[in-house]
PDB file of C-alpha atoms in Angstrom:
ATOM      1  CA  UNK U 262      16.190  14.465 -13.395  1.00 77.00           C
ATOM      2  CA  UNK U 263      13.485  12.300 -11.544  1.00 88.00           C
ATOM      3  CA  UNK U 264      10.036  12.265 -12.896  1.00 95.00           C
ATOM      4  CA  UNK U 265       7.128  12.976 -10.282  1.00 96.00           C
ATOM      5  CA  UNK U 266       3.474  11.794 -10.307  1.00 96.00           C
ATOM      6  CA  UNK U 267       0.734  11.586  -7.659  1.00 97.00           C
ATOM      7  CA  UNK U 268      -2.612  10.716  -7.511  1.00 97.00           C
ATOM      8  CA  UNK U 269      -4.969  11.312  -4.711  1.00 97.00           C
ATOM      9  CA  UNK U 270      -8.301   9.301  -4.030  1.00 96.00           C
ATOM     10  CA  UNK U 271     -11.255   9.135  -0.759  1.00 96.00           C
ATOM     11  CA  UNK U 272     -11.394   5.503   0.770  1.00 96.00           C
ATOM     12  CA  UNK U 273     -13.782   5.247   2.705  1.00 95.00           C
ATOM     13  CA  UNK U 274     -12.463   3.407   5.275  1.00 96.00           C
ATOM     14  CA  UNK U 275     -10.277   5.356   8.482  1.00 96.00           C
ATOM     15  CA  UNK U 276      -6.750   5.950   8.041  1.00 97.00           C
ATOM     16  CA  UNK U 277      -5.746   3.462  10.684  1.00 96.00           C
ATOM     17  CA  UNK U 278      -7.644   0.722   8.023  1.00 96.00           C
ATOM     18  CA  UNK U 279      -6.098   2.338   4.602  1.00 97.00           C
ATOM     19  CA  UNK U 280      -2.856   2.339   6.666  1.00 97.00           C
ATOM     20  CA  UNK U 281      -2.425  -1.399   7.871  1.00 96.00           C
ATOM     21  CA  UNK U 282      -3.707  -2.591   4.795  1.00 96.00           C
ATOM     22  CA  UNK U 283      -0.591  -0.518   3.175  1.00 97.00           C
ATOM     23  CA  UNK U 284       1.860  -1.723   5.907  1.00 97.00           C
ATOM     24  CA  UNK U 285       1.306  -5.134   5.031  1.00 96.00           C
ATOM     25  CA  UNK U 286       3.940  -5.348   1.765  1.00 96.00           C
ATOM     26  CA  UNK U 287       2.430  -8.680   1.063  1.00 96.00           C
ATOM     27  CA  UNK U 288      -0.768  -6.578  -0.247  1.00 96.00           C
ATOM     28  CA  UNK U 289       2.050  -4.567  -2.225  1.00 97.00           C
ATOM     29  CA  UNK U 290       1.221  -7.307  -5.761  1.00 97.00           C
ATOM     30  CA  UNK U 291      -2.446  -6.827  -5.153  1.00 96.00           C
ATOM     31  CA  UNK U 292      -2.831  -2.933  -6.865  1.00 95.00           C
ATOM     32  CA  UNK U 293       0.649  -1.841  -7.492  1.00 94.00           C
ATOM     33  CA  UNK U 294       1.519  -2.076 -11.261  1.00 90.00           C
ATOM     34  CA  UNK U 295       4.539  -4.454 -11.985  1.00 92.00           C
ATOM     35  CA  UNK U 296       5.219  -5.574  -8.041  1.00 96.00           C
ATOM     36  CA  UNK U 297       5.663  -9.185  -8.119  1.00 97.00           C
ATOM     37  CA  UNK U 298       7.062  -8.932  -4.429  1.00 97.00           C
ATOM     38  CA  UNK U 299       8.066  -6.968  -1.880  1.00 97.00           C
ATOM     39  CA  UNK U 300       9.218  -7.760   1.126  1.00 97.00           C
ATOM     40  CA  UNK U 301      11.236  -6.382   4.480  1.00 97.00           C
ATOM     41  CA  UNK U 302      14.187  -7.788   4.810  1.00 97.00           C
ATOM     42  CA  UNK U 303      14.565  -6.928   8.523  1.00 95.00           C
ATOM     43  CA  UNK U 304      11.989  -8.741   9.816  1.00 89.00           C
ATOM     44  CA  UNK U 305       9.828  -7.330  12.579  1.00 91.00           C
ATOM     45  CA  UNK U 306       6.957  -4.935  12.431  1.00 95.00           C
ATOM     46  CA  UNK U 307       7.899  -2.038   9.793  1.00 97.00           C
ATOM     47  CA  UNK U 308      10.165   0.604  10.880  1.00 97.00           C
ATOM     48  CA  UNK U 309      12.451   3.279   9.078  1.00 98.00           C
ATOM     49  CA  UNK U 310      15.870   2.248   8.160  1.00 98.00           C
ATOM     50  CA  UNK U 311      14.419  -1.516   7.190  1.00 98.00           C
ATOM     51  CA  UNK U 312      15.631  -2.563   4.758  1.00 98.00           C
ATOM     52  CA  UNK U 313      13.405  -4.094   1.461  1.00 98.00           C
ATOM     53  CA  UNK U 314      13.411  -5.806  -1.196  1.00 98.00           C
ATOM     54  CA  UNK U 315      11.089  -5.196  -4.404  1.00 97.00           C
ATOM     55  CA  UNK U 316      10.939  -7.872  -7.517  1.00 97.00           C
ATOM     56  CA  UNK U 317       9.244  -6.626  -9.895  1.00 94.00           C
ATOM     57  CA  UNK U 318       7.883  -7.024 -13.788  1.00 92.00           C
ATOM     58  CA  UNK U 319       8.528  -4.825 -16.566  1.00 81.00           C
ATOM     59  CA  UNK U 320       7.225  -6.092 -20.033  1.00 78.00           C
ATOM     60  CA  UNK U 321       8.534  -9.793 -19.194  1.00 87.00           C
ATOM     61  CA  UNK U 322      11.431  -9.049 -17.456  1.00 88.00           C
ATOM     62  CA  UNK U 323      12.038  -9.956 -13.950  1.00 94.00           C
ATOM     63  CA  UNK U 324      14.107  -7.252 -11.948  1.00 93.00           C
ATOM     64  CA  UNK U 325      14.753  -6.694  -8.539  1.00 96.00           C
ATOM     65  CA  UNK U 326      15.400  -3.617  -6.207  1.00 97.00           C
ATOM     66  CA  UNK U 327      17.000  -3.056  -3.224  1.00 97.00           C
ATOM     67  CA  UNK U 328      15.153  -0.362  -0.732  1.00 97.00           C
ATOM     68  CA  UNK U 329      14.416   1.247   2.463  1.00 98.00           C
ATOM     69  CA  UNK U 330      11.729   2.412   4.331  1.00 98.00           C
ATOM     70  CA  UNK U 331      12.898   5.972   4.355  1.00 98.00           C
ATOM     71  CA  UNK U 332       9.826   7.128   6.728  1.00 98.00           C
ATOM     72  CA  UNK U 333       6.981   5.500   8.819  1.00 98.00           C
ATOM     73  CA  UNK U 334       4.930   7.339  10.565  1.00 97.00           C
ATOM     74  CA  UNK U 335       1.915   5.407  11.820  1.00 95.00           C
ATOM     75  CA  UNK U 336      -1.809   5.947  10.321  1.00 96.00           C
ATOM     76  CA  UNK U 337      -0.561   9.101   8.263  1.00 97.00           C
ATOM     77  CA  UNK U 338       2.577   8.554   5.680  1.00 98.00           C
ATOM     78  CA  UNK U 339       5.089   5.652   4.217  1.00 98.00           C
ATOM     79  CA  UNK U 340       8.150   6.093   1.918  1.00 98.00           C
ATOM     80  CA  UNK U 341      10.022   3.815   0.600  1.00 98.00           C
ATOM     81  CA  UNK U 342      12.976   4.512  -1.577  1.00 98.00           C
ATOM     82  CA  UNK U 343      14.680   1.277  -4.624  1.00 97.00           C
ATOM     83  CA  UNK U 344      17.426   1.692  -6.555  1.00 97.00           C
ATOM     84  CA  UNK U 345      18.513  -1.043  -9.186  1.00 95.00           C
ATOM     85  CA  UNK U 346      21.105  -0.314 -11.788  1.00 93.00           C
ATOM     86  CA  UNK U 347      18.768   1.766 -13.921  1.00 91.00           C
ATOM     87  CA  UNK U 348      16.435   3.021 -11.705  1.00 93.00           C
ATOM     88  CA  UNK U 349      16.254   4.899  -8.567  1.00 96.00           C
ATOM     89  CA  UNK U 350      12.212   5.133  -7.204  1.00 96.00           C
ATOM     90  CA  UNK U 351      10.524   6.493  -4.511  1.00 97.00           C
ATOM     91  CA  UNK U 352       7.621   6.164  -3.603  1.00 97.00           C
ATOM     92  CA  UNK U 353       4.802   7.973  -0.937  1.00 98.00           C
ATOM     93  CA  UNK U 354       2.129   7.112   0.471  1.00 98.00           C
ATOM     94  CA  UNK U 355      -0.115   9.840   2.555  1.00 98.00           C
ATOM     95  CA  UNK U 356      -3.081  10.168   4.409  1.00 98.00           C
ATOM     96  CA  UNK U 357      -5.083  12.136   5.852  1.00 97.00           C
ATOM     97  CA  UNK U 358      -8.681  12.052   7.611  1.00 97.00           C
ATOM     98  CA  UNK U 359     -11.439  13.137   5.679  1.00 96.00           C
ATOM     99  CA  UNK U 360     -14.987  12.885   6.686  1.00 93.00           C
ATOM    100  CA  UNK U 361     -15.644   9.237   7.430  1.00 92.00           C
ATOM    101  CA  UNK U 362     -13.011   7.785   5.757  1.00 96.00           C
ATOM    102  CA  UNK U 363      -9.388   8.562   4.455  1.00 97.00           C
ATOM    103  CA  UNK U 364      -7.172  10.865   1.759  1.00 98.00           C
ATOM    104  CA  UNK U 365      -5.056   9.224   0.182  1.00 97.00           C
ATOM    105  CA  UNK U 366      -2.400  10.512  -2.034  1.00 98.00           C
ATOM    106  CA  UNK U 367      -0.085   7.965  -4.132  1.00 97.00           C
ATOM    107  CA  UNK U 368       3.059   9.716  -5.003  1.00 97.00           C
ATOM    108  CA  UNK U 369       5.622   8.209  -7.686  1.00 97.00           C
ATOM    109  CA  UNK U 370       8.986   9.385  -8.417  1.00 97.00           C
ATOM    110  CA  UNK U 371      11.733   7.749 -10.948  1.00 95.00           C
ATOM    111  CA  UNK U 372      15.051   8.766 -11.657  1.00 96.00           C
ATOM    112  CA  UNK U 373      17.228   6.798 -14.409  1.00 95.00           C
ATOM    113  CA  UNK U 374      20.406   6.190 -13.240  1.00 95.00           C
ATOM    114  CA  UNK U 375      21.669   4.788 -16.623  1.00 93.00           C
ATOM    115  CA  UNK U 376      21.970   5.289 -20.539  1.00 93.00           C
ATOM    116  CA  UNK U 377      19.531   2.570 -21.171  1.00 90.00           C
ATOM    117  CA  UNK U 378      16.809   4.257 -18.259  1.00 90.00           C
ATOM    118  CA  UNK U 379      17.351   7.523 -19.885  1.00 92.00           C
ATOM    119  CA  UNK U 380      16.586   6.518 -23.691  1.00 92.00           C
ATOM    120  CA  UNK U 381      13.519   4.647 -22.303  1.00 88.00           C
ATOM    121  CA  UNK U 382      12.340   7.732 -20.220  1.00 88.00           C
ATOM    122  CA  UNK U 383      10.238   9.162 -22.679  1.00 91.00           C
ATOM    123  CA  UNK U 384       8.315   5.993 -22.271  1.00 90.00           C
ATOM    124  CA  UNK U 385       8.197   6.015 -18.710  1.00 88.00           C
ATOM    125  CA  UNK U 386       6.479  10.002 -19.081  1.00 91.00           C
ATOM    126  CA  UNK U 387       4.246   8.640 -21.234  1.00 93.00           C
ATOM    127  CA  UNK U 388       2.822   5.900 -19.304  1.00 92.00           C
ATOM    128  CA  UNK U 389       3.246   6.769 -15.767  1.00 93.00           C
ATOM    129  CA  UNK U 390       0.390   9.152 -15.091  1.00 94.00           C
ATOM    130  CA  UNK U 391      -1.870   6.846 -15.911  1.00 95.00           C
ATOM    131  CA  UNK U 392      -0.240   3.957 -13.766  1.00 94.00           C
ATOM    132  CA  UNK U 393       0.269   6.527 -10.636  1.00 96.00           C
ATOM    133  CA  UNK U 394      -3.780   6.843 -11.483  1.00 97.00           C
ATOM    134  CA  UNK U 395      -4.914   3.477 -12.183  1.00 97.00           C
ATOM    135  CA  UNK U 396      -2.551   2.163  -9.007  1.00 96.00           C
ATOM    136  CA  UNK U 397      -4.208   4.237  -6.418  1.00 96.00           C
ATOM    137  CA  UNK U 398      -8.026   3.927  -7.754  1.00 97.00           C
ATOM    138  CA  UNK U 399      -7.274   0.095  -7.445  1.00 96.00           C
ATOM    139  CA  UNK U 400      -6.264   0.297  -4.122  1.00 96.00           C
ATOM    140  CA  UNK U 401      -9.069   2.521  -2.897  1.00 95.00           C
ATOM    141  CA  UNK U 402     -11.411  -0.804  -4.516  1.00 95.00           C
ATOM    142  CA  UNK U 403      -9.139  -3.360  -2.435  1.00 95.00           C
ATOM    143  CA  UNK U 404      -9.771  -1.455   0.534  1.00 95.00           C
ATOM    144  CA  UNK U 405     -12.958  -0.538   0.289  1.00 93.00           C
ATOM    145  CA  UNK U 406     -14.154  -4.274  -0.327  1.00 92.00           C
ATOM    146  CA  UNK U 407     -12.205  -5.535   2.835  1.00 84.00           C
ATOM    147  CA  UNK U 408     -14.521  -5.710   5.868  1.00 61.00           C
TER     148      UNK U 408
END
């Protein structure tokens, strides 16, 4: 049972902008909670099918993901989909043109794949909207301040 939340927000920069600042996974540590790195492991310009990999920080501990970028679709939508040994995660990223500048809707889902994911679940319900939230309203800033 995966747990879903999205948040949507106006940048007001085009979509073309809001999307190569989001295609550059480098920026990925700038505004997204926990991301210590994130990287594709297939070198080149993005694509689907390359493959990732996502270290991240939960509470002091170091983890690390393996992913995928499940979709790329230029100026318009990313997903990219981790699994560790707890957690499964995907994550969306969508825009869409609006007025002068951009729609953007954040999308986080998270599926425990283990006893220990599932016992701290509740947690993760608790906190996530919040994140989702704070996450995309922090990118929205980044880009908006970039000239």
């Amino acid at each position: 049972m995966a747990i879903e939340y999205s948040s949507t927000q106006e940048i007001g920069k085009s979509p073309k902008e809001v999307f190569a600042f989001l295609d550059r996974l480098e920026n990925a540590p700038k505004w997204l909670s926990f991301c210590k790195s994130l990287k594709n492991l297939s070198g080149g310009a993005n694509k689907t099918g390359d493959k990732l990999e996502y270290i991240y920080d939960q509470g002091g501990h170091i983890a690390q993901m393996e992913g995928v970028i499940a979709a790329h679709e230029a100026h318009s939508h990313i997903k990219l989909e981790m699994v560790d040994k707890m957690f499964q995660v995907v994550v969306k990223f969508d825009l869409e043109p609006s007025g002068d500048g951009t729609k953007f809707t954040f999308t986080s889902a998270i599926k425990p794949l283990s006893l220990m994911a599932k016992i701290l679940l509740p947690v993760v319900k608790a906190t996530m909207p919040s994140q989702v939230k704070g996450d995309a309203e922090k990118l929205a800033r980044l880009i908006e301040a970039t000239a």
